[in-house]
Amino acid sequence: MQVDLRQSWWIRDIEIPTRLVLAPMAGVSVQAFRRQGRRYGAGLVCSEMVSCAGLEHRNERTLGYLRVSRDEHPLAIQIFGSEPSVMAEAARMVAAAGADIVDINFGCPVRKVTKTGAGATLLDDPDRACRIVEAAAGAIDIPVSVKMRRGLENGSRRCLEVGPRLVLAGAQALALHPRSARQMYTGEADHSLTAELVELVDVPVIASGDITSRARAQAVLATTGAEAVMIGRAAQGNPWALREILDDVPQEPTPEEIVAELVLFMRETVRELGERRAGGFLKKFYGWYLGRGRFPRPFKQELVQLETTGQVERRLFETVPGARFALARIEQDQPTVDDVLLEDMPISIYGGG
Ligand SMILES: Cc1cc2nc3c(=O)[nH]c(=O)nc-3n(C[C@H](O)[C@H](O)[C@H](O)COP(=O)(O)O)c2cc1C
């Protein structure tokens, strides 16, 4: 039986209009990525993980992650850290910035994070993990969710012990990426654990890991009972994957559509990060958009060598002139970035740094 991916569902009182969630990805999930994800059918989008210590110290760059635009709701902002009181304060700041959900990261396997006692290591310290969730949930009126791995070591089933306890502590939804932290991104996500977790808790479970096609999304939803699937790497430079998974229209985008989406993404990212940071940040996206056999490889290599994003944009339009019209059509359908960003910049309440 086919699951209706356009059916809405709820995280407590937050209605999520589709069963697709755009994954939080550090170095990827900028506002442009999230707004694009919403346009292509993600029902919920998520920021990359934000350091609670950075928020505590009012680090300017960290505060930048709290920019919320009007057209990305419902939006979860993800925080990471290991001190319950600091996480509670970070949750308050996230709620004040206008997010709909505070998501807590108990999944990051990267050493820089785990050595501070945050991310996936908290799965081995369930008491502290529960205190963090309790402190965050007690500090705010919006729901708290948790994203986690299966455990630290290969074969671990720790998520099945910790998950129900996190719900008792106040988590209103759980996202599970059923790989171990040790695995990083190798091997396969074992969604039989997702099915077991669904049986153990009475809050929505979101299945994350290796969902790259409509068939896979359908199979995971049907066999696990998860409320939604989360799409990560498949959507990098490829919002069309979301549309295909949602509506079963496996249609390759035209070169005009690809370049239009890329240029829009570049312009928004430059506004968000500034030209200098955006220049480096965007390089990986050229490959993601133009790869997959869509453009010849030397073209991408040429773009990566160019110095400014303005030069890249000119080169893209020279190569695919019709992209200008495709871009105008997209811009007609969405509020202009300046309106959205300037009106909703609650970051100013923190004085920026
Ligand atoms: C580049 C990259 C950055 C990521 N950053 C985060 C993060 O900040 N927070 C988080 O919870 N998961 C993060 N993840 C994990 C993803 O959210 C997702 O669980 C994982 O990639 C598996 O899903 P996929 O197979 O659809 O990519 C990241 C993954 C990638 C590839």
mmCIF file of C-alpha atoms and ligand atoms in Angstrom:
data_model
loop_
_atom_site.group_PDB
_atom_site.id
_atom_site.type_symbol
_atom_site.label_atom_id
_atom_site.label_comp_id
_atom_site.label_asym_id
_atom_site.label_seq_id
_atom_site.Cartn_x
_atom_site.Cartn_y
_atom_site.Cartn_z
ATOM 1 C CA MET A 1 0.000 0.000 0.000
ATOM 2 C CA GLN A 2 1.289 3.472 -0.887
ATOM 3 C CA VAL A 3 1.664 5.930 1.991
ATOM 4 C CA ASP A 4 0.304 9.401 1.241
ATOM 5 C CA LEU A 5 3.339 11.642 1.609
ATOM 6 C CA ARG A 6 1.192 14.751 1.375
ATOM 7 C CA GLN A 7 -0.688 13.898 4.528
ATOM 8 C CA SER A 8 0.002 16.311 7.359
ATOM 9 C CA TRP A 9 1.132 15.207 10.802
ATOM 10 C CA TRP A 10 1.925 16.899 14.079
ATOM 11 C CA ILE A 11 4.757 17.462 16.495
ATOM 12 C CA ARG A 12 2.634 18.381 19.515
ATOM 13 C CA ASP A 13 0.722 21.453 18.236
ATOM 14 C CA ILE A 14 2.924 22.119 15.176
ATOM 15 C CA GLU A 15 1.337 20.906 11.968
ATOM 16 C CA ILE A 16 3.805 19.533 9.420
ATOM 17 C CA PRO A 17 2.200 19.604 5.967
ATOM 18 C CA THR A 18 4.083 16.705 4.333
ATOM 19 C CA ARG A 19 5.889 13.587 5.489
ATOM 20 C CA LEU A 20 9.245 14.796 4.129
ATOM 21 C CA VAL A 21 11.718 16.437 6.484
ATOM 22 C CA LEU A 22 14.869 18.139 5.207
ATOM 23 C CA ALA A 23 17.828 16.883 7.257
ATOM 24 C CA PRO A 24 20.026 19.178 9.311
ATOM 25 C CA MET A 25 23.469 19.229 7.700
ATOM 26 C CA ALA A 26 26.418 21.236 8.975
ATOM 27 C CA GLY A 27 27.949 23.284 6.172
ATOM 28 C CA VAL A 28 24.860 22.780 4.009
ATOM 29 C CA SER A 29 21.589 23.752 5.739
ATOM 30 C CA VAL A 30 21.784 27.510 5.238
ATOM 31 C CA GLN A 31 18.589 29.476 4.894
ATOM 32 C CA ALA A 32 18.668 29.240 1.089
ATOM 33 C CA PHE A 33 18.766 25.445 1.371
ATOM 34 C CA ARG A 34 15.832 25.411 3.772
ATOM 35 C CA ARG A 35 13.682 27.825 1.763
ATOM 36 C CA GLN A 36 14.369 25.824 -1.371
ATOM 37 C CA GLY A 37 13.482 22.616 0.495
ATOM 38 C CA ARG A 38 10.131 24.086 1.505
ATOM 39 C CA ARG A 39 9.414 25.137 -2.100
ATOM 40 C CA TYR A 40 10.064 21.582 -3.285
ATOM 41 C CA GLY A 41 7.814 19.977 -0.712
ATOM 42 C CA ALA A 42 9.671 19.405 2.563
ATOM 43 C CA GLY A 43 7.086 19.729 5.331
ATOM 44 C CA LEU A 44 9.704 20.565 7.956
ATOM 45 C CA VAL A 45 13.165 22.028 7.543
ATOM 46 C CA CYS A 46 15.997 22.176 10.042
ATOM 47 C CA SER A 47 19.026 24.351 10.646
ATOM 48 C CA GLU A 48 22.431 22.824 10.983
ATOM 49 C CA MET A 49 23.584 22.165 14.545
ATOM 50 C CA VAL A 50 24.258 25.333 16.500
ATOM 51 C CA SER A 51 26.671 25.422 19.435
ATOM 52 C CA CYS A 52 24.971 26.315 22.721
ATOM 53 C CA ALA A 53 28.332 27.610 23.977
ATOM 54 C CA GLY A 54 28.514 29.917 20.941
ATOM 55 C CA LEU A 55 25.035 31.207 21.739
ATOM 56 C CA GLU A 56 25.925 31.640 25.405
ATOM 57 C CA HIS A 57 28.907 33.782 24.461
ATOM 58 C CA ARG A 58 26.867 35.690 21.884
ATOM 59 C CA ASN A 59 29.367 34.721 19.194
ATOM 60 C CA GLU A 60 28.369 36.747 16.160
ATOM 61 C CA ARG A 61 28.693 33.932 13.663
ATOM 62 C CA THR A 62 26.712 31.550 15.893
ATOM 63 C CA LEU A 63 23.944 34.116 16.340
ATOM 64 C CA GLY A 64 23.704 34.267 12.554
ATOM 65 C CA TYR A 65 22.239 30.748 12.639
ATOM 66 C CA LEU A 66 19.190 32.128 14.439
ATOM 67 C CA ARG A 67 17.969 34.102 11.426
ATOM 68 C CA VAL A 68 14.509 32.879 10.566
ATOM 69 C CA SER A 69 12.652 33.948 7.456
ATOM 70 C CA ARG A 70 8.897 34.075 7.102
ATOM 71 C CA ASP A 71 8.639 31.431 4.408
ATOM 72 C CA GLU A 72 10.618 28.630 6.040
ATOM 73 C CA HIS A 73 8.100 27.679 8.735
ATOM 74 C CA PRO A 74 7.721 25.131 10.164
ATOM 75 C CA LEU A 75 11.395 25.273 11.087
ATOM 76 C CA ALA A 76 13.436 23.411 13.676
ATOM 77 C CA ILE A 77 16.693 24.921 14.882
ATOM 78 C CA GLN A 78 19.097 22.302 16.175
ATOM 79 C CA ILE A 79 21.377 22.916 19.169
ATOM 80 C CA PHE A 80 24.207 20.876 20.633
ATOM 81 C CA GLY A 81 26.000 20.967 23.955
ATOM 82 C CA SER A 82 26.422 19.034 27.185
ATOM 83 C CA GLU A 83 25.419 21.394 30.017
ATOM 84 C CA PRO A 84 21.689 21.313 30.785
ATOM 85 C CA SER A 85 21.514 24.940 31.973
ATOM 86 C CA VAL A 86 23.398 26.248 28.938
ATOM 87 C CA MET A 87 21.220 24.161 26.608
ATOM 88 C CA ALA A 88 18.124 25.579 28.322
ATOM 89 C CA GLU A 89 19.348 29.121 27.691
ATOM 90 C CA ALA A 90 20.138 28.231 24.061
ATOM 91 C CA ALA A 91 16.625 26.791 23.697
ATOM 92 C CA ARG A 92 15.171 30.068 24.998
ATOM 93 C CA MET A 93 17.172 32.021 22.416
ATOM 94 C CA VAL A 94 16.061 29.697 19.621
ATOM 95 C CA ALA A 95 12.410 30.063 20.641
ATOM 96 C CA ALA A 96 12.781 33.851 20.852
ATOM 97 C CA ALA A 97 14.279 33.881 17.351
ATOM 98 C CA GLY A 98 11.017 32.459 15.999
ATOM 99 C CA ALA A 99 11.726 28.756 15.431
ATOM 100 C CA ASP A 100 8.790 26.365 15.735
ATOM 101 C CA ILE A 101 10.751 23.485 17.268
ATOM 102 C CA VAL A 102 14.033 23.161 19.166
ATOM 103 C CA ASP A 103 15.879 20.043 18.050
ATOM 104 C CA ILE A 104 18.644 18.606 20.217
ATOM 105 C CA ASN A 105 21.604 16.834 18.648
ATOM 106 C CA PHE A 106 22.513 13.473 20.205
ATOM 107 C CA GLY A 107 23.886 12.155 16.935
ATOM 108 C CA CYS A 108 26.986 14.056 15.879
ATOM 109 C CA PRO A 109 29.891 11.568 15.646
ATOM 110 C CA VAL A 110 32.612 14.140 14.932
ATOM 111 C CA ARG A 111 35.409 14.150 17.495
ATOM 112 C CA LYS A 112 35.528 17.927 17.866
ATOM 113 C CA VAL A 113 31.965 17.712 19.238
ATOM 114 C CA THR A 114 32.019 14.364 21.058
ATOM 115 C CA LYS A 115 35.158 15.211 23.047
ATOM 116 C CA THR A 116 33.202 18.028 24.685
ATOM 117 C CA GLY A 117 30.619 15.493 25.904
ATOM 118 C CA ALA A 118 28.041 16.585 23.315
ATOM 119 C CA GLY A 119 26.473 14.917 20.253
ATOM 120 C CA ALA A 120 26.396 11.124 20.067
ATOM 121 C CA THR A 121 28.401 10.613 23.303
ATOM 122 C CA LEU A 122 25.302 11.575 25.245
ATOM 123 C CA LEU A 123 23.753 8.255 24.213
ATOM 124 C CA ASP A 124 26.249 6.694 26.642
ATOM 125 C CA ASP A 125 25.217 9.099 29.402
ATOM 126 C CA PRO A 126 21.426 8.810 29.391
ATOM 127 C CA ASP A 127 20.976 10.569 32.733
ATOM 128 C CA ARG A 128 22.680 13.677 31.435
ATOM 129 C CA ALA A 129 20.854 13.395 28.095
ATOM 130 C CA CYS A 130 17.540 13.339 29.981
ATOM 131 C CA ARG A 131 18.548 16.309 32.125
ATOM 132 C CA ILE A 132 19.352 18.263 28.953
ATOM 133 C CA VAL A 133 15.963 17.490 27.391
ATOM 134 C CA GLU A 134 14.149 18.254 30.629
ATOM 135 C CA ALA A 135 15.950 21.579 31.062
ATOM 136 C CA ALA A 136 15.316 22.640 27.455
ATOM 137 C CA ALA A 137 11.662 21.555 27.446
ATOM 138 C CA GLY A 138 11.063 23.284 30.773
ATOM 139 C CA ALA A 139 12.537 26.541 29.492
ATOM 140 C CA ILE A 140 10.322 27.077 26.441
ATOM 141 C CA ASP A 141 6.742 26.826 25.196
ATOM 142 C CA ILE A 142 7.569 25.333 21.790
ATOM 143 C CA PRO A 143 8.194 21.577 21.376
ATOM 144 C CA VAL A 144 11.575 19.931 21.812
ATOM 145 C CA SER A 145 12.658 17.071 19.538
ATOM 146 C CA VAL A 146 15.811 14.944 19.577
ATOM 147 C CA LYS A 147 17.879 13.546 16.722
ATOM 148 C CA MET A 148 20.103 10.585 17.523
ATOM 149 C CA ARG A 149 22.209 7.721 16.194
ATOM 150 C CA ARG A 150 21.633 4.061 17.093
ATOM 151 C CA GLY A 151 24.502 4.250 19.621
ATOM 152 C CA LEU A 152 28.242 4.734 19.701
ATOM 153 C CA GLU A 153 29.498 1.292 18.741
ATOM 154 C CA ASN A 154 28.607 -0.864 15.757
ATOM 155 C CA GLY A 155 25.580 -3.026 16.445
ATOM 156 C CA SER A 156 24.569 -0.880 19.445
ATOM 157 C CA ARG A 157 20.871 -0.790 20.336
ATOM 158 C CA ARG A 158 21.328 2.040 22.812
ATOM 159 C CA CYS A 159 18.783 4.275 21.051
ATOM 160 C CA LEU A 160 16.021 1.863 22.128
ATOM 161 C CA GLU A 161 16.911 2.325 25.806
ATOM 162 C CA VAL A 162 17.514 6.040 25.638
ATOM 163 C CA GLY A 163 14.684 7.039 23.248
ATOM 164 C CA PRO A 164 11.765 6.227 25.591
ATOM 165 C CA ARG A 165 13.542 7.942 28.485
ATOM 166 C CA LEU A 166 14.012 11.094 26.389
ATOM 167 C CA VAL A 167 10.280 11.087 25.691
ATOM 168 C CA LEU A 168 9.540 10.867 29.424
ATOM 169 C CA ALA A 169 11.952 13.780 29.886
ATOM 170 C CA GLY A 170 9.903 15.873 27.459
ATOM 171 C CA ALA A 171 10.941 15.111 23.851
ATOM 172 C CA GLN A 172 7.907 15.508 21.570
ATOM 173 C CA ALA A 173 9.480 13.749 18.559
ATOM 174 C CA LEU A 174 12.526 11.564 17.866
ATOM 175 C CA ALA A 175 14.538 11.408 14.659
ATOM 176 C CA LEU A 176 16.683 8.294 14.335
ATOM 177 C CA HIS A 177 19.667 7.851 12.019
ATOM 178 C CA PRO A 178 20.279 4.167 12.708
ATOM 179 C CA ARG A 179 24.007 4.014 12.085
ATOM 180 C CA SER A 180 26.484 3.913 14.941
ATOM 181 C CA ALA A 181 28.661 6.952 15.594
ATOM 182 C CA ARG A 182 31.666 4.771 14.779
ATOM 183 C CA GLN A 183 30.225 4.055 11.335
ATOM 184 C CA MET A 184 30.043 7.773 10.512
ATOM 185 C CA TYR A 185 28.414 7.470 7.058
ATOM 186 C CA THR A 186 29.649 4.033 6.009
ATOM 187 C CA GLY A 187 27.554 0.888 5.791
ATOM 188 C CA GLU A 188 23.798 1.155 5.795
ATOM 189 C CA ALA A 189 21.162 2.699 8.008
ATOM 190 C CA ASP A 190 19.381 -0.192 9.749
ATOM 191 C CA HIS A 191 15.746 0.851 9.775
ATOM 192 C CA SER A 192 14.651 -2.286 11.611
ATOM 193 C CA LEU A 193 15.724 -0.268 14.686
ATOM 194 C CA THR A 194 13.467 2.575 13.568
ATOM 195 C CA ALA A 195 10.561 0.120 13.531
ATOM 196 C CA GLU A 196 11.445 -1.048 17.054
ATOM 197 C CA LEU A 197 11.672 2.524 18.317
ATOM 198 C CA VAL A 198 8.245 3.339 16.860
ATOM 199 C CA GLU A 199 6.787 0.503 18.948
ATOM 200 C CA LEU A 200 8.340 1.867 22.136
ATOM 201 C CA VAL A 201 7.284 5.516 22.101
ATOM 202 C CA ASP A 202 4.050 7.439 21.669
ATOM 203 C CA VAL A 203 5.570 10.460 19.906
ATOM 204 C CA PRO A 204 6.283 10.738 16.161
ATOM 205 C CA VAL A 205 9.486 9.082 14.940
ATOM 206 C CA ILE A 206 11.309 10.431 11.883
ATOM 207 C CA ALA A 207 13.413 7.954 9.888
ATOM 208 C CA SER A 208 16.770 9.301 8.669
ATOM 209 C CA GLY A 209 19.367 7.550 6.540
ATOM 210 C CA ASP A 210 19.738 6.445 2.928
ATOM 211 C CA ILE A 211 16.342 7.682 1.749
ATOM 212 C CA THR A 212 17.199 8.507 -1.848
ATOM 213 C CA SER A 213 14.128 7.568 -3.865
ATOM 214 C CA ARG A 214 10.371 7.415 -3.694
ATOM 215 C CA ALA A 215 10.461 3.628 -3.513
ATOM 216 C CA ARG A 216 12.821 3.743 -0.537
ATOM 217 C CA ALA A 217 10.740 6.397 1.242
ATOM 218 C CA GLN A 218 7.600 4.349 0.751
ATOM 219 C CA ALA A 219 9.278 1.143 1.934
ATOM 220 C CA VAL A 220 10.729 2.760 5.073
ATOM 221 C CA LEU A 221 7.428 4.414 6.027
ATOM 222 C CA ALA A 222 5.471 1.231 5.426
ATOM 223 C CA THR A 223 7.831 -1.107 7.280
ATOM 224 C CA THR A 224 8.721 1.097 10.250
ATOM 225 C CA GLY A 225 5.519 2.989 11.041
ATOM 226 C CA ALA A 226 7.600 6.188 11.185
ATOM 227 C CA GLU A 227 5.613 9.377 10.792
ATOM 228 C CA ALA A 228 8.028 10.917 8.284
ATOM 229 C CA VAL A 229 11.263 10.389 6.384
ATOM 230 C CA MET A 230 14.227 12.730 6.509
ATOM 231 C CA ILE A 231 16.180 13.473 3.339
ATOM 232 C CA GLY A 232 19.808 14.551 3.618
ATOM 233 C CA ARG A 233 22.524 13.898 1.057
ATOM 234 C CA ALA A 234 20.047 13.115 -1.725
ATOM 235 C CA ALA A 235 18.852 16.735 -1.596
ATOM 236 C CA GLN A 236 22.311 18.343 -1.809
ATOM 237 C CA GLY A 237 22.225 20.405 -4.997
ATOM 238 C CA ASN A 238 19.185 18.367 -5.911
ATOM 239 C CA PRO A 239 15.857 19.740 -4.652
ATOM 240 C CA TRP A 240 14.232 17.773 -7.485
ATOM 241 C CA ALA A 241 14.757 14.628 -5.394
ATOM 242 C CA LEU A 242 12.200 15.987 -2.912
ATOM 243 C CA ARG A 243 9.604 16.521 -5.644
ATOM 244 C CA GLU A 244 10.241 13.077 -7.037
ATOM 245 C CA ILE A 245 9.872 11.401 -3.644
ATOM 246 C CA LEU A 246 6.747 13.384 -2.831
ATOM 247 C CA ASP A 247 4.841 13.230 -6.091
ATOM 248 C CA ASP A 248 6.339 10.414 -8.085
ATOM 249 C CA VAL A 249 7.484 12.621 -10.954
ATOM 250 C CA PRO A 250 10.938 11.306 -11.809
ATOM 251 C CA GLN A 251 11.686 14.130 -14.196
ATOM 252 C CA GLU A 252 15.239 15.327 -14.752
ATOM 253 C CA PRO A 253 15.436 19.120 -14.411
ATOM 254 C CA THR A 254 16.333 21.081 -17.535
ATOM 255 C CA PRO A 255 19.708 22.917 -17.701
ATOM 256 C CA GLU A 256 17.708 26.174 -17.352
ATOM 257 C CA GLU A 257 16.069 24.996 -14.125
ATOM 258 C CA ILE A 258 19.368 23.760 -12.706
ATOM 259 C CA VAL A 259 21.227 27.003 -13.368
ATOM 260 C CA ALA A 260 18.291 29.125 -12.146
ATOM 261 C CA GLU A 261 18.130 27.251 -8.836
ATOM 262 C CA LEU A 262 21.900 27.409 -8.434
ATOM 263 C CA VAL A 263 22.064 31.150 -9.106
ATOM 264 C CA LEU A 264 19.201 31.846 -6.706
ATOM 265 C CA PHE A 265 20.933 29.696 -4.093
ATOM 266 C CA MET A 266 24.190 31.603 -4.634
ATOM 267 C CA ARG A 267 22.578 35.033 -4.359
ATOM 268 C CA GLU A 268 20.740 34.144 -1.152
ATOM 269 C CA THR A 269 23.826 32.568 0.372
ATOM 270 C CA VAL A 270 25.918 35.650 -0.397
ATOM 271 C CA ARG A 271 23.275 37.777 1.361
ATOM 272 C CA GLU A 272 23.320 35.445 4.352
ATOM 273 C CA LEU A 273 27.050 34.798 4.743
ATOM 274 C CA GLY A 274 28.671 37.678 2.882
ATOM 275 C CA GLU A 275 30.734 37.286 -0.310
ATOM 276 C CA ARG A 276 33.920 36.070 1.369
ATOM 277 C CA ARG A 277 32.412 33.209 3.379
ATOM 278 C CA ALA A 278 29.890 32.341 0.680
ATOM 279 C CA GLY A 279 32.607 32.062 -1.993
ATOM 280 C CA GLY A 280 34.266 29.111 -0.251
ATOM 281 C CA PHE A 281 31.035 27.629 1.063
ATOM 282 C CA LEU A 282 29.448 27.473 -2.399
ATOM 283 C CA LYS A 283 32.229 25.607 -4.196
ATOM 284 C CA LYS A 284 30.966 22.176 -3.172
ATOM 285 C CA PHE A 285 27.488 23.107 -4.398
ATOM 286 C CA TYR A 286 28.746 23.672 -7.974
ATOM 287 C CA GLY A 287 29.637 19.997 -8.160
ATOM 288 C CA TRP A 288 26.403 18.928 -6.499
ATOM 289 C CA TYR A 289 24.204 20.940 -8.885
ATOM 290 C CA LEU A 290 26.144 20.445 -12.089
ATOM 291 C CA GLY A 291 27.345 16.875 -11.491
ATOM 292 C CA ARG A 292 25.154 13.776 -11.764
ATOM 293 C CA GLY A 293 25.968 13.794 -15.491
ATOM 294 C CA ARG A 294 24.136 17.083 -15.989
ATOM 295 C CA PHE A 295 27.064 19.211 -17.229
ATOM 296 C CA PRO A 296 30.553 18.257 -18.446
ATOM 297 C CA ARG A 297 33.037 17.950 -15.597
ATOM 298 C CA PRO A 298 35.489 20.638 -16.884
ATOM 299 C CA PHE A 299 32.707 23.224 -16.594
ATOM 300 C CA LYS A 300 32.455 22.691 -12.837
ATOM 301 C CA GLN A 301 36.245 22.789 -12.540
ATOM 302 C CA GLU A 302 36.284 26.106 -14.383
ATOM 303 C CA LEU A 303 33.698 27.608 -12.002
ATOM 304 C CA VAL A 304 35.606 26.536 -8.904
ATOM 305 C CA GLN A 305 38.660 28.489 -10.177
ATOM 306 C CA LEU A 306 36.768 31.774 -10.559
ATOM 307 C CA GLU A 307 37.359 34.385 -7.882
ATOM 308 C CA THR A 308 33.938 35.873 -7.187
ATOM 309 C CA THR A 309 30.402 34.540 -7.154
ATOM 310 C CA GLY A 310 29.523 37.331 -9.615
ATOM 311 C CA GLN A 311 31.965 35.819 -12.125
ATOM 312 C CA VAL A 312 30.463 32.369 -11.567
ATOM 313 C CA GLU A 313 26.974 33.722 -12.133
ATOM 314 C CA ARG A 314 28.006 35.447 -15.393
ATOM 315 C CA ARG A 315 29.633 32.265 -16.670
ATOM 316 C CA LEU A 316 26.529 30.217 -15.800
ATOM 317 C CA PHE A 317 24.244 32.621 -17.668
ATOM 318 C CA GLU A 318 26.608 32.741 -20.682
ATOM 319 C CA THR A 319 26.412 28.965 -20.879
ATOM 320 C CA VAL A 320 22.651 28.675 -20.328
ATOM 321 C CA PRO A 321 21.070 32.039 -21.310
ATOM 322 C CA GLY A 322 17.511 30.738 -20.868
ATOM 323 C CA ALA A 323 18.187 30.335 -17.146
ATOM 324 C CA ARG A 324 17.486 34.058 -16.651
ATOM 325 C CA PHE A 325 13.828 33.487 -17.527
ATOM 326 C CA ALA A 326 13.596 30.400 -15.361
ATOM 327 C CA LEU A 327 15.044 32.407 -12.471
ATOM 328 C CA ALA A 328 12.533 35.240 -13.017
ATOM 329 C CA ARG A 329 9.717 32.697 -12.799
ATOM 330 C CA ILE A 330 10.943 31.310 -9.477
ATOM 331 C CA GLU A 331 11.406 34.801 -8.069
ATOM 332 C CA GLN A 332 7.876 35.731 -9.066
ATOM 333 C CA ASP A 333 6.529 32.880 -6.958
ATOM 334 C CA GLN A 334 8.420 33.515 -3.762
ATOM 335 C CA PRO A 335 8.710 36.621 -1.596
ATOM 336 C CA THR A 336 11.854 38.580 -2.322
ATOM 337 C CA VAL A 337 14.718 37.768 -0.033
ATOM 338 C CA ASP A 338 15.241 41.321 1.151
ATOM 339 C CA ASP A 339 11.657 41.591 2.408
ATOM 340 C CA VAL A 340 11.840 38.292 4.177
ATOM 341 C CA LEU A 341 15.212 38.794 5.770
ATOM 342 C CA LEU A 342 14.828 42.387 6.839
ATOM 343 C CA GLU A 343 11.431 41.992 8.429
ATOM 344 C CA ASP A 344 12.326 38.905 10.353
ATOM 345 C CA MET A 345 15.735 39.510 11.769
ATOM 346 C CA PRO A 346 15.179 38.949 15.479
ATOM 347 C CA ILE A 347 18.912 38.497 15.731
ATOM 348 C CA SER A 348 19.028 42.228 16.415
ATOM 349 C CA ILE A 349 17.534 41.606 19.868
ATOM 350 C CA TYR A 350 20.841 40.088 20.865
ATOM 351 C CA GLY A 351 22.886 42.984 19.611
ATOM 352 C CA GLY A 352 24.798 40.750 17.203
ATOM 353 C CA GLY A 353 27.741 39.753 19.382
HETATM 354 C C1 LIG B 1 27.565 17.074 5.517
HETATM 355 C C2 LIG B 1 26.649 16.534 6.580
HETATM 356 C C3 LIG B 1 26.429 17.312 7.716
HETATM 357 C C4 LIG B 1 25.563 16.842 8.707
HETATM 358 N N1 LIG B 1 25.304 17.643 9.793
HETATM 359 C C5 LIG B 1 24.374 17.241 10.706
HETATM 360 C C6 LIG B 1 23.982 18.118 11.765
HETATM 361 O O1 LIG B 1 24.432 19.270 11.883
HETATM 362 N N2 LIG B 1 23.069 17.657 12.659
HETATM 363 C C7 LIG B 1 22.520 16.392 12.567
HETATM 364 O O2 LIG B 1 21.693 16.023 13.395
HETATM 365 N N3 LIG B 1 22.866 15.565 11.549
HETATM 366 C C8 LIG B 1 23.749 15.961 10.626
HETATM 367 N N4 LIG B 1 24.044 15.143 9.563
HETATM 368 C C9 LIG B 1 23.346 13.841 9.437
HETATM 369 C C10 LIG B 1 22.101 13.973 8.551
HETATM 370 O O3 LIG B 1 21.144 14.820 9.146
HETATM 371 C C11 LIG B 1 21.454 12.608 8.258
HETATM 372 O O4 LIG B 1 21.003 12.033 9.457
HETATM 373 C C12 LIG B 1 22.444 11.652 7.584
HETATM 374 O O5 LIG B 1 23.147 12.288 6.541
HETATM 375 C C13 LIG B 1 21.732 10.412 7.008
HETATM 376 O O6 LIG B 1 20.763 10.785 6.074
HETATM 377 P P1 LIG B 1 21.016 10.730 4.454
HETATM 378 O O7 LIG B 1 21.431 9.329 4.128
HETATM 379 O O8 LIG B 1 19.664 11.111 3.912
HETATM 380 O O9 LIG B 1 22.083 11.713 4.135
HETATM 381 C C14 LIG B 1 24.923 15.576 8.583
HETATM 382 C C15 LIG B 1 25.171 14.818 7.436
HETATM 383 C C16 LIG B 1 26.012 15.272 6.437
HETATM 384 C C17 LIG B 1 26.230 14.437 5.210
#
